[in-house]
Short mmCIF file of C-alpha atoms and ligand atoms in Angstrom, two decimals:
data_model
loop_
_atom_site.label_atom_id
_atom_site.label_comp_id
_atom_site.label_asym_id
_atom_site.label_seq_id
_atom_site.Cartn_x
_atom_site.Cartn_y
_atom_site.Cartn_z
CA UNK A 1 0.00 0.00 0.00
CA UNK A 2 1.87 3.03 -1.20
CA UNK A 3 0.55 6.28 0.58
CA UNK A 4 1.77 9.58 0.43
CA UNK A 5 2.48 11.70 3.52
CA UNK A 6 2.55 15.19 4.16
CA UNK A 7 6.02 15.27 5.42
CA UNK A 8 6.61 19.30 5.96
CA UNK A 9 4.80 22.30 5.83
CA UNK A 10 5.78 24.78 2.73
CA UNK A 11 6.54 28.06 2.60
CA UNK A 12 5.28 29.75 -0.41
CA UNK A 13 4.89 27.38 -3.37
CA UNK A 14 4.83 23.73 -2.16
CA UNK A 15 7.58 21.15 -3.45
CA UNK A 16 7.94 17.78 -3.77
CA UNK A 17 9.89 18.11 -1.02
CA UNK A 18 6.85 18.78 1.21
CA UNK A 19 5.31 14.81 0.46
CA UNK A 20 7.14 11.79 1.24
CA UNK A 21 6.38 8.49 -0.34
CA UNK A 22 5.86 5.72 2.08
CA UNK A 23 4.79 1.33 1.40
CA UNK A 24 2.58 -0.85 4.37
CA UNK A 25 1.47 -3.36 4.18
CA UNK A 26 -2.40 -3.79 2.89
CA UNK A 27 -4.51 -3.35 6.14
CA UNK A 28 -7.12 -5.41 6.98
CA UNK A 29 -10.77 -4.27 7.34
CA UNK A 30 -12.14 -5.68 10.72
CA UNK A 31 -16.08 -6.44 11.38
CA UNK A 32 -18.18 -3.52 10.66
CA UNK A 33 -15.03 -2.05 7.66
CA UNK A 34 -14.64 -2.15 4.04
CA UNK A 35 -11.19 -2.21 2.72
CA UNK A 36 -11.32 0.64 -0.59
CA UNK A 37 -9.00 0.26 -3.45
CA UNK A 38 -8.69 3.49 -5.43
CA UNK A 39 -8.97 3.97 -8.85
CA UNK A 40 -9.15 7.82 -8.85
CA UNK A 41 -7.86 10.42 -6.76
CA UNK A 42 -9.09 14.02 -7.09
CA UNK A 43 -6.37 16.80 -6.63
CA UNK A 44 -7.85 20.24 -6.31
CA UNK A 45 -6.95 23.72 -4.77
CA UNK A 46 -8.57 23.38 -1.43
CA UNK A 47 -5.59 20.97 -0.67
CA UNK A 48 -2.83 23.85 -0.65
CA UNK A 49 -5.05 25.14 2.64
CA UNK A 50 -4.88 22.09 4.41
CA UNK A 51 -0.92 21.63 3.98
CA UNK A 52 -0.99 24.80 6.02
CA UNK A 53 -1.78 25.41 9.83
CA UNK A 54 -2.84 28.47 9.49
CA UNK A 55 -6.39 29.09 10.61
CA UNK A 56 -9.01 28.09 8.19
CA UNK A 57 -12.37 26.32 7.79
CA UNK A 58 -11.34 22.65 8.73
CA UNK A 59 -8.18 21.69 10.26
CA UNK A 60 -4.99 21.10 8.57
CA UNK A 61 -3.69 17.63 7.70
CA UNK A 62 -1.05 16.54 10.33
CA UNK A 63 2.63 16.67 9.33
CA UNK A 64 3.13 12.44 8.64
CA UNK A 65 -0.51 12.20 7.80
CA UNK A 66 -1.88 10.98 4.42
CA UNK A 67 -3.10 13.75 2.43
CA UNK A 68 -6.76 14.18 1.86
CA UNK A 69 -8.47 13.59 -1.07
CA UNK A 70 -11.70 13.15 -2.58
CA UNK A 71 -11.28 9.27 -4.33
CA UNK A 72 -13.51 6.66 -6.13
CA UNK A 73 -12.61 3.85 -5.12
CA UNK A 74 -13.68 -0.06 -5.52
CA UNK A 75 -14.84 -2.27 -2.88
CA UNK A 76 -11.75 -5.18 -2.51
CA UNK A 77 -13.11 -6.66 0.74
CA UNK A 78 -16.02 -5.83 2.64
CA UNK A 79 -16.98 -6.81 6.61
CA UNK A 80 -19.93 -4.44 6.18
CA UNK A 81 -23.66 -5.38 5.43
CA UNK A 82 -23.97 -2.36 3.24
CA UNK A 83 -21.13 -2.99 0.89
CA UNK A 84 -19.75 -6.03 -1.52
CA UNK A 85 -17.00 -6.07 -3.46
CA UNK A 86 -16.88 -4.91 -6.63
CA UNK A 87 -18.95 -2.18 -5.11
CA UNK A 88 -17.64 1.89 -6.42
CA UNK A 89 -18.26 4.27 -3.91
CA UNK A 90 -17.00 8.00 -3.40
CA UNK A 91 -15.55 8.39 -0.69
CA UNK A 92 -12.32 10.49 0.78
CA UNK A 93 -9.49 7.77 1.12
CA UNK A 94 -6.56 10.26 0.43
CA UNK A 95 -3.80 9.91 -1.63
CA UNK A 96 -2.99 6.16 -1.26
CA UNK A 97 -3.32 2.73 -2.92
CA UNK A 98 -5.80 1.18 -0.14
CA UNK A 99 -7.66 2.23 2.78
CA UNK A 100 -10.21 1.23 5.69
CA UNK A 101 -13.67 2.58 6.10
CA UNK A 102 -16.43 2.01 8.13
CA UNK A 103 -19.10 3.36 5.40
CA UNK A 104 -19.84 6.44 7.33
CA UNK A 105 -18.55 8.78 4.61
CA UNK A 106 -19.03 6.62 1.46
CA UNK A 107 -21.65 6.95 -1.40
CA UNK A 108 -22.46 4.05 -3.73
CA UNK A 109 -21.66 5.17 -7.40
CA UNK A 110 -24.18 3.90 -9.51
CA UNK A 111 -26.47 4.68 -12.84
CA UNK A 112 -24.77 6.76 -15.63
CA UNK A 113 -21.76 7.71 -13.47
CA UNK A 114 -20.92 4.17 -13.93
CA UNK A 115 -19.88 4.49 -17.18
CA UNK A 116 -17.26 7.41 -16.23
CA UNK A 117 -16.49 7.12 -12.60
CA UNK A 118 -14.23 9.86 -12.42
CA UNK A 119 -16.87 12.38 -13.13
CA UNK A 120 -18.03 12.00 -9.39
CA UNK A 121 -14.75 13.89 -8.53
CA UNK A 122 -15.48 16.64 -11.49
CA UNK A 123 -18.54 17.85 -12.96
CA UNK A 124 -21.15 15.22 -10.82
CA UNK A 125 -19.12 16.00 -7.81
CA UNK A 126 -17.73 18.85 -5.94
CA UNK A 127 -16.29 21.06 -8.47
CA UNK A 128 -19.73 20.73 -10.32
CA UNK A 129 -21.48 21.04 -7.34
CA UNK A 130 -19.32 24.19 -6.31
CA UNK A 131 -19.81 25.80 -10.08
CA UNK A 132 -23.81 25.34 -9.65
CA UNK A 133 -24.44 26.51 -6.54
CA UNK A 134 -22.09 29.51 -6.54
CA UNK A 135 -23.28 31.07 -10.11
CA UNK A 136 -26.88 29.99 -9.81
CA UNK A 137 -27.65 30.62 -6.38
CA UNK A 138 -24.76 33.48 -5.32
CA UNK A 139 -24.43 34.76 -9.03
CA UNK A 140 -28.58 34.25 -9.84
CA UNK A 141 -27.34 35.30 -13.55
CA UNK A 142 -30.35 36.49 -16.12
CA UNK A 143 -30.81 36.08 -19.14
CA UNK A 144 -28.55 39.11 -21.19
CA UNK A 145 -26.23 39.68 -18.14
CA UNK A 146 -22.90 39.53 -18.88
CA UNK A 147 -21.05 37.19 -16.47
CA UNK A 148 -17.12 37.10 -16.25
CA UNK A 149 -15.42 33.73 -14.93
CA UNK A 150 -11.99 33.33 -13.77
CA UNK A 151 -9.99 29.76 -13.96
CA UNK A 152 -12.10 29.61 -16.94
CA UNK A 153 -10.84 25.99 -18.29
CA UNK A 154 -10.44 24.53 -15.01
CA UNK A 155 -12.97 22.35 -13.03
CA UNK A 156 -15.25 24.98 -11.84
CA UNK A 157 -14.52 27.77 -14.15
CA UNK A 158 -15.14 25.70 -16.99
CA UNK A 159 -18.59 24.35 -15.86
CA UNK A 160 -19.48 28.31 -14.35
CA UNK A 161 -19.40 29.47 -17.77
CA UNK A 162 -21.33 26.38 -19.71
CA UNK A 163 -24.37 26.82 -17.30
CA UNK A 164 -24.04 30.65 -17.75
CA UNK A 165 -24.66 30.25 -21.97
CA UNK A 166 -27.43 27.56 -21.07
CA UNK A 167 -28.79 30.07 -18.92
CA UNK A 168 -28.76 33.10 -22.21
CA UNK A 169 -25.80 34.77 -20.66
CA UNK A 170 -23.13 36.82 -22.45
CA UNK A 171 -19.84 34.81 -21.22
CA UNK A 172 -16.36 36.18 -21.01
CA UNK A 173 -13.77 33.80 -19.14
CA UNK A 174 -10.17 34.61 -17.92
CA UNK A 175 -7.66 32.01 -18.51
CA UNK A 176 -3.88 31.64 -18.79
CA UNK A 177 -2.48 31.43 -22.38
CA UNK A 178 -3.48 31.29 -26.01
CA UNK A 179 -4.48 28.14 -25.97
CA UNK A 180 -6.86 27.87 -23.03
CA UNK A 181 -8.61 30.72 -24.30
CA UNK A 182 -8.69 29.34 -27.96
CA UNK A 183 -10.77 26.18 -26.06
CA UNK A 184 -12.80 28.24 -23.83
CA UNK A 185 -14.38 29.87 -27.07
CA UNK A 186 -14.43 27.51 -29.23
CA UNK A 187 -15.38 23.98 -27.26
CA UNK A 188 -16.88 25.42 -24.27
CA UNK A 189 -18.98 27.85 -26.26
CA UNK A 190 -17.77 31.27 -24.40
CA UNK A 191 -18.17 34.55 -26.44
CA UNK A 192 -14.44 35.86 -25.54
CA UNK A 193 -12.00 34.72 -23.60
CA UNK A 194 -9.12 36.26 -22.62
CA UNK A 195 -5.69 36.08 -21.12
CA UNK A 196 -4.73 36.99 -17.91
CA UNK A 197 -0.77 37.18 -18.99
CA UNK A 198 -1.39 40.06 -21.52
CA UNK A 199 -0.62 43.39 -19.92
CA UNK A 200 -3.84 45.23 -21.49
CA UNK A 201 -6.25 42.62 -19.71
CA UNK A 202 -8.10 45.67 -17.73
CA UNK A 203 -8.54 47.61 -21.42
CA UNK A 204 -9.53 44.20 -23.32
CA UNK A 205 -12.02 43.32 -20.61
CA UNK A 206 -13.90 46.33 -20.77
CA UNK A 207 -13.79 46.21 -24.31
CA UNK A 208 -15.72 42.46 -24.37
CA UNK A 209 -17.60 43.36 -21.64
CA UNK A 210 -19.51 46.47 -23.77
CA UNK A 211 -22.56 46.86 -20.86
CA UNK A 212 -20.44 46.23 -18.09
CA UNK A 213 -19.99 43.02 -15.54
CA UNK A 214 -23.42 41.94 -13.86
CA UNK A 215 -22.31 38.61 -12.51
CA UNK A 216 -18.17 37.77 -11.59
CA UNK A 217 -17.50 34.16 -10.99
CA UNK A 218 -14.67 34.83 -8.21
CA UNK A 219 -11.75 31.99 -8.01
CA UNK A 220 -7.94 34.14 -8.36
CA UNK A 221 -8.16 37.08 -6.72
CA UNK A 222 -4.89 39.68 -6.96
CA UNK A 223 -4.59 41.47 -10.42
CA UNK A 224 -7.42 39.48 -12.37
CA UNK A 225 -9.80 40.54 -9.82
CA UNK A 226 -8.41 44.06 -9.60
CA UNK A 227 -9.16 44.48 -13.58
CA UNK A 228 -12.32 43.06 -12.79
CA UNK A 229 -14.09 45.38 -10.11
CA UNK A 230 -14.20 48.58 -12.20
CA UNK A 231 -16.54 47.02 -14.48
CA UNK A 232 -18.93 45.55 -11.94
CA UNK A 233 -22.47 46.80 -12.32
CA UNK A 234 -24.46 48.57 -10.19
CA UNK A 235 -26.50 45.66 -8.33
CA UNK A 236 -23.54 43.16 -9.45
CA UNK A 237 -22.70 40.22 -7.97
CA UNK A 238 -19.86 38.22 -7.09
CA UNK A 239 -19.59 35.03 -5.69
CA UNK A 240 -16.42 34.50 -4.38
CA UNK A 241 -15.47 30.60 -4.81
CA UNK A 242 -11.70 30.72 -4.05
CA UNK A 243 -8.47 32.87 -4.46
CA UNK A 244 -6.00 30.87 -6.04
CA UNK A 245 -3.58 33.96 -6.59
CA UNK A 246 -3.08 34.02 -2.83
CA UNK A 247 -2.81 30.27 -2.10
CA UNK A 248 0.98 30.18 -2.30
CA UNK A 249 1.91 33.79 -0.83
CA UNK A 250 3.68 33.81 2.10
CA UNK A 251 1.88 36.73 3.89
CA UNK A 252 3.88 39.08 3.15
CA UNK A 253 1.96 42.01 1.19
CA UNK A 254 3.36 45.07 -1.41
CA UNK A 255 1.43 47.23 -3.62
CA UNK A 256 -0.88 49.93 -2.63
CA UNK A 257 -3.42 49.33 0.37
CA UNK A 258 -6.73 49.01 -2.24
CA UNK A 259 -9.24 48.51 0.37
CA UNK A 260 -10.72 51.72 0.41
CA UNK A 261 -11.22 51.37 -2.87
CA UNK A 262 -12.94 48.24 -2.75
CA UNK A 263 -15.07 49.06 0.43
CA UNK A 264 -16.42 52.39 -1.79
CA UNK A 265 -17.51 50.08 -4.91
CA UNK A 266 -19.47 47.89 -2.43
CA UNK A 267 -20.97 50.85 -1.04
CA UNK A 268 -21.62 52.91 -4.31
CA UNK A 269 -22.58 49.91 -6.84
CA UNK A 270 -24.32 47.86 -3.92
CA UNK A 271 -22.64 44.90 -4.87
CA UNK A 272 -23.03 41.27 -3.20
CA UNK A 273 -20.11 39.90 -2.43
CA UNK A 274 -20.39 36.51 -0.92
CA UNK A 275 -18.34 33.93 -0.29
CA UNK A 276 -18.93 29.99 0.18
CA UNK A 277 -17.60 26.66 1.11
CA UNK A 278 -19.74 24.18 -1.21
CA UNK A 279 -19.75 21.39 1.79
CA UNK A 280 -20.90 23.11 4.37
CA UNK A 281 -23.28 26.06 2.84
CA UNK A 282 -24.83 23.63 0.40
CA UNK A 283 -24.53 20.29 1.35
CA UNK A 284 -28.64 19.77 1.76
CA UNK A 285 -29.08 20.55 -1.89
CA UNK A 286 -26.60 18.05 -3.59
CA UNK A 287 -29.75 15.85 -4.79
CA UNK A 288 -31.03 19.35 -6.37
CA UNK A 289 -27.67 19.55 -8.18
CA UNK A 290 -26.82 15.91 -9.04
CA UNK A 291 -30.47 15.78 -10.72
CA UNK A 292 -29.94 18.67 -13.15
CA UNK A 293 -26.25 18.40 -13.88
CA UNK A 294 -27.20 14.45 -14.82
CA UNK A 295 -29.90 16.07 -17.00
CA UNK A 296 -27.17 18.04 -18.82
CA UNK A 297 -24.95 15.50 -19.22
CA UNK A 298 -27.26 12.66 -20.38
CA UNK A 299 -28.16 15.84 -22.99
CA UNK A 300 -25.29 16.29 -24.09
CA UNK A 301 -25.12 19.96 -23.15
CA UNK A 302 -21.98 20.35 -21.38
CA UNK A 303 -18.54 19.75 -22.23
CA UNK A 304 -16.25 18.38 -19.42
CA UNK A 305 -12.13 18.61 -20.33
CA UNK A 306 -10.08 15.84 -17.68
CA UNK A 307 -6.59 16.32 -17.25
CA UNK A 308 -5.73 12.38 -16.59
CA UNK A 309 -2.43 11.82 -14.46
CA UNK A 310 -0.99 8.49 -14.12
CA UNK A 311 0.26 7.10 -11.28
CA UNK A 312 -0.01 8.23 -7.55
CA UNK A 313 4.20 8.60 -7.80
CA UNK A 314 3.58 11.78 -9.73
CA UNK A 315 0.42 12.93 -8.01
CA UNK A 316 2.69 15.72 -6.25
CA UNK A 317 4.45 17.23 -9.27
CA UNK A 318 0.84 17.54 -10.71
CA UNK A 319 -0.43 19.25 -7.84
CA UNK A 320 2.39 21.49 -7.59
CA UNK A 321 1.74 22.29 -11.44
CA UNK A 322 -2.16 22.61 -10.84
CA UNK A 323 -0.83 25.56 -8.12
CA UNK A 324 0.45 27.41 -11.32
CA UNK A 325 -1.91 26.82 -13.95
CA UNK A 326 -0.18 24.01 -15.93
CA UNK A 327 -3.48 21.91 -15.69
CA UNK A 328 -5.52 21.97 -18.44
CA UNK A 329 -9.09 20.65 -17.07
CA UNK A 330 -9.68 18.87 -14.15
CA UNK A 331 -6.56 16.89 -12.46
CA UNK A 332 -7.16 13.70 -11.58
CA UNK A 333 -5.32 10.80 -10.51
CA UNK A 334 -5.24 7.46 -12.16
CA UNK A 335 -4.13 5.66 -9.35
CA UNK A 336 -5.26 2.43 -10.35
CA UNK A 337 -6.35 0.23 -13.55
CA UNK A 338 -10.00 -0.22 -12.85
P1 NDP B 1 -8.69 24.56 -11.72
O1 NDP B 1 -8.92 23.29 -12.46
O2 NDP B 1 -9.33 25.80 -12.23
O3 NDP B 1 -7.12 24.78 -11.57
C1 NDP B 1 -6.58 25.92 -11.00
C2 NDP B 1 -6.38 27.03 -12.06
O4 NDP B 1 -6.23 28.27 -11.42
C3 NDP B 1 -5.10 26.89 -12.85
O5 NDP B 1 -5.23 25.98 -13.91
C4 NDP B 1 -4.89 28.31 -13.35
O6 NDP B 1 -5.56 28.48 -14.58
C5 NDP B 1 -5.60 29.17 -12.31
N1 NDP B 1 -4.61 30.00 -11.61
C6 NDP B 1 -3.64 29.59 -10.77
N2 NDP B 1 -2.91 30.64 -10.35
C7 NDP B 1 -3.43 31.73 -10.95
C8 NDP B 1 -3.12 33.13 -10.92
N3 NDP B 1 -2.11 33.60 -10.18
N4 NDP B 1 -3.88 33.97 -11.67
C9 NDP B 1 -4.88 33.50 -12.42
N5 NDP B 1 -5.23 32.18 -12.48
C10 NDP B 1 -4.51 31.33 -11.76
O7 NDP B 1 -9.15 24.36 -10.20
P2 NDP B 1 -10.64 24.16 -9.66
O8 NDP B 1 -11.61 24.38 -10.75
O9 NDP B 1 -10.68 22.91 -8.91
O10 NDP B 1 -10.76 25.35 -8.60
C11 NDP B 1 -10.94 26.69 -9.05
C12 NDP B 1 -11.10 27.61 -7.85
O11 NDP B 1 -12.27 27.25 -7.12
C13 NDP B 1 -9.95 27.55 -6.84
O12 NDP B 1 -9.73 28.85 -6.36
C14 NDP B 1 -10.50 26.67 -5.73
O13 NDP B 1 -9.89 26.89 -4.50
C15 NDP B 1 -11.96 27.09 -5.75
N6 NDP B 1 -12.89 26.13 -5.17
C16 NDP B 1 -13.66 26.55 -4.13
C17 NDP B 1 -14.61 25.75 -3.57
C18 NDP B 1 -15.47 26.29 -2.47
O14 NDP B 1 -16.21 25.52 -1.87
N7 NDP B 1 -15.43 27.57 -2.21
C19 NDP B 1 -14.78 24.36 -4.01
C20 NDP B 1 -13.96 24.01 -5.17
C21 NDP B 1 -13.05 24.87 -5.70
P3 NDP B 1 -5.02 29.44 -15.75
O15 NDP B 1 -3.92 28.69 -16.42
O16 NDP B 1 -6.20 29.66 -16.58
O17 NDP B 1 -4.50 30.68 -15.08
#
């Protein structure tokens, strides 16, 4: 059983340095456990968080600890009455070959997500789930608003701006690079998208964005968001999903104090600025999402880009790499043959 540790804390950007690679033997489930073989391991943003101790909305993962991670996984031996082998659940096994559980946190995969089991770590599962709720329910876009979406060929972002054109919106993502923008207009269906690396970003956004920003889809923070809130519409709203800018900074800030600034547009343009935490603000309305996100899918009306990696060895250079944008869709894990 290969598992990989969190073996330090890092300061600024992690390194591979920060994981250590570690073999056990397989454990054995006892009466009442299922022992979980995973096939798929999610890696996602929310993980930088939790290799930190500073103060946040769960606690951190221990230094020698597995990592945490979202995982389908299949059923190898089972001592529970709810689950047989062969079963796929989702679950949250961590970065490692095999591991125990006693059902309490698993869900039993089954219909269509069968037939693409990794999609309950993408668009049926959190990141989906986390792209819904926030734009729909935070964002409440209407038909004609214009609705700006940063990380816009990533898990979320990708999935943010889909539902936004099903919903008669006038899309514009942010992404880094030619080539993430070329896909974000011309497979995902955006209007523009555009490139956060290019030094005009501010002038070209307000260019594609003729009647101004009514909905922005909030997930990097620092200079994308700063070309972003003199646009925002009076009555605009922004849901504000994560800050992936800020994830590796070490605290230390320069620049101009722009808080004033951003405290005035609030005021002035009455805009809602909410954050969320999927899990815990929206966990009673999963069913709500699952249902219409399956509808989607089974119509074919949503396009959903995986960037596969093989191998838990290399799980930590991809993470790393996710950290600076060399992802292209969402990262996940082949950990296993299924
Ligand atoms: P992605 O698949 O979008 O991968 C992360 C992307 O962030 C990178 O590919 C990169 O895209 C972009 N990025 C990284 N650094 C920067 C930067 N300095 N400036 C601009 N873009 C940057 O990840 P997810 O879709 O899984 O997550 C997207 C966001 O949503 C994250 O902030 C995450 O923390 C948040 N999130 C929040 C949840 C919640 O409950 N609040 C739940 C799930 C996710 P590019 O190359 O285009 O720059």
């Amino acid at each position: 059983n290969r598992r990989l540790l969190l073996a330090s804390r890092p300061h600024g950007a992690p390194t591979e340095a920060n994981f250590r690679l570690e073999s056990q033997h397989v454990p054995e489930p006892a009466a009442g456990q299922v022992l979980l073989r995973t096939v798929w391991l999610s890696l996602d943003p929310y993980m930088r968080g939790r290799m930190s101790d500073a103060p946040s909305y769960v606690p951190p993962v221990a230094i020698n600890e597995v990592m945490c991670g979202g995982t389908v996984s299949v059923v190898e031996r089972s001592e529970h009455a709810d689950f047989a082998a062969g079963d796929w659940v989702l679950g949250y096994s961590g970065w490692q070959d095999f591991a125990l559980s006693n059902g309490e946190e698993l869900v039993k995969l089954s219909g269509p997500v069968l037939k693409h089991p990794s999609w309950a770590l993408g668009m049926l599962g959190m990141p989906g789930f986390t792209a819904y709720m926030g734009l729909l329910d935070i964002g409440n876009p209407q038909a004609g608003e214009t609705v700006v979406v940063a990380a816009a060929t990533g898990a979320v972002g990708s999935l943010v701006g889909q539902i936004a054109k099903l919903k008669g919106c006038h899309v514009v993502g942010i992404a880094g690079g030619a080539e993430k923008c070329r896909y974000a207009e011309e497979v995902l269906g955006f209007d523009r998208c555009l490139d956060h690396r290019d030094d005009n970003l501010a002038e070209q956004l307000s260019r594609h964005c003729a009647d101004g920003i009514d909905v922005y889809f909030e997930s990097v923070g620092g200079k994308v968001f700063n070309a972003v809130l003199p646009l925002m519409n009076t009555k605009g709203r922004i849901p504000v999903c994560g800050l992936i800018a800020d994830y590796n900074s070490t605290g230390e800030r320069s620049g101009p104090d722009r808080l004033p600034q951003l405290q005035s547009a609030i005021l002035r343009k009455r805009l809602r600025v909410q954050g969320f935490i999927i899990t815990q603000d929206y966990g009673h309305r999963f069913e709500e999402f699952f249902t219409q996100m399956s509808k989607w899918v089974a119509e074919g009306r949503l396009v959903f880009r995986e960037d596969i990696i093989d191998g838990l060895d290399n799980a930590p250079e991809a993470f790393i790499g996710m950290l600076e944008g060399k992802n292209f869709g969402k990262v996940v894990v082949r950990v296993a043959g299924d």
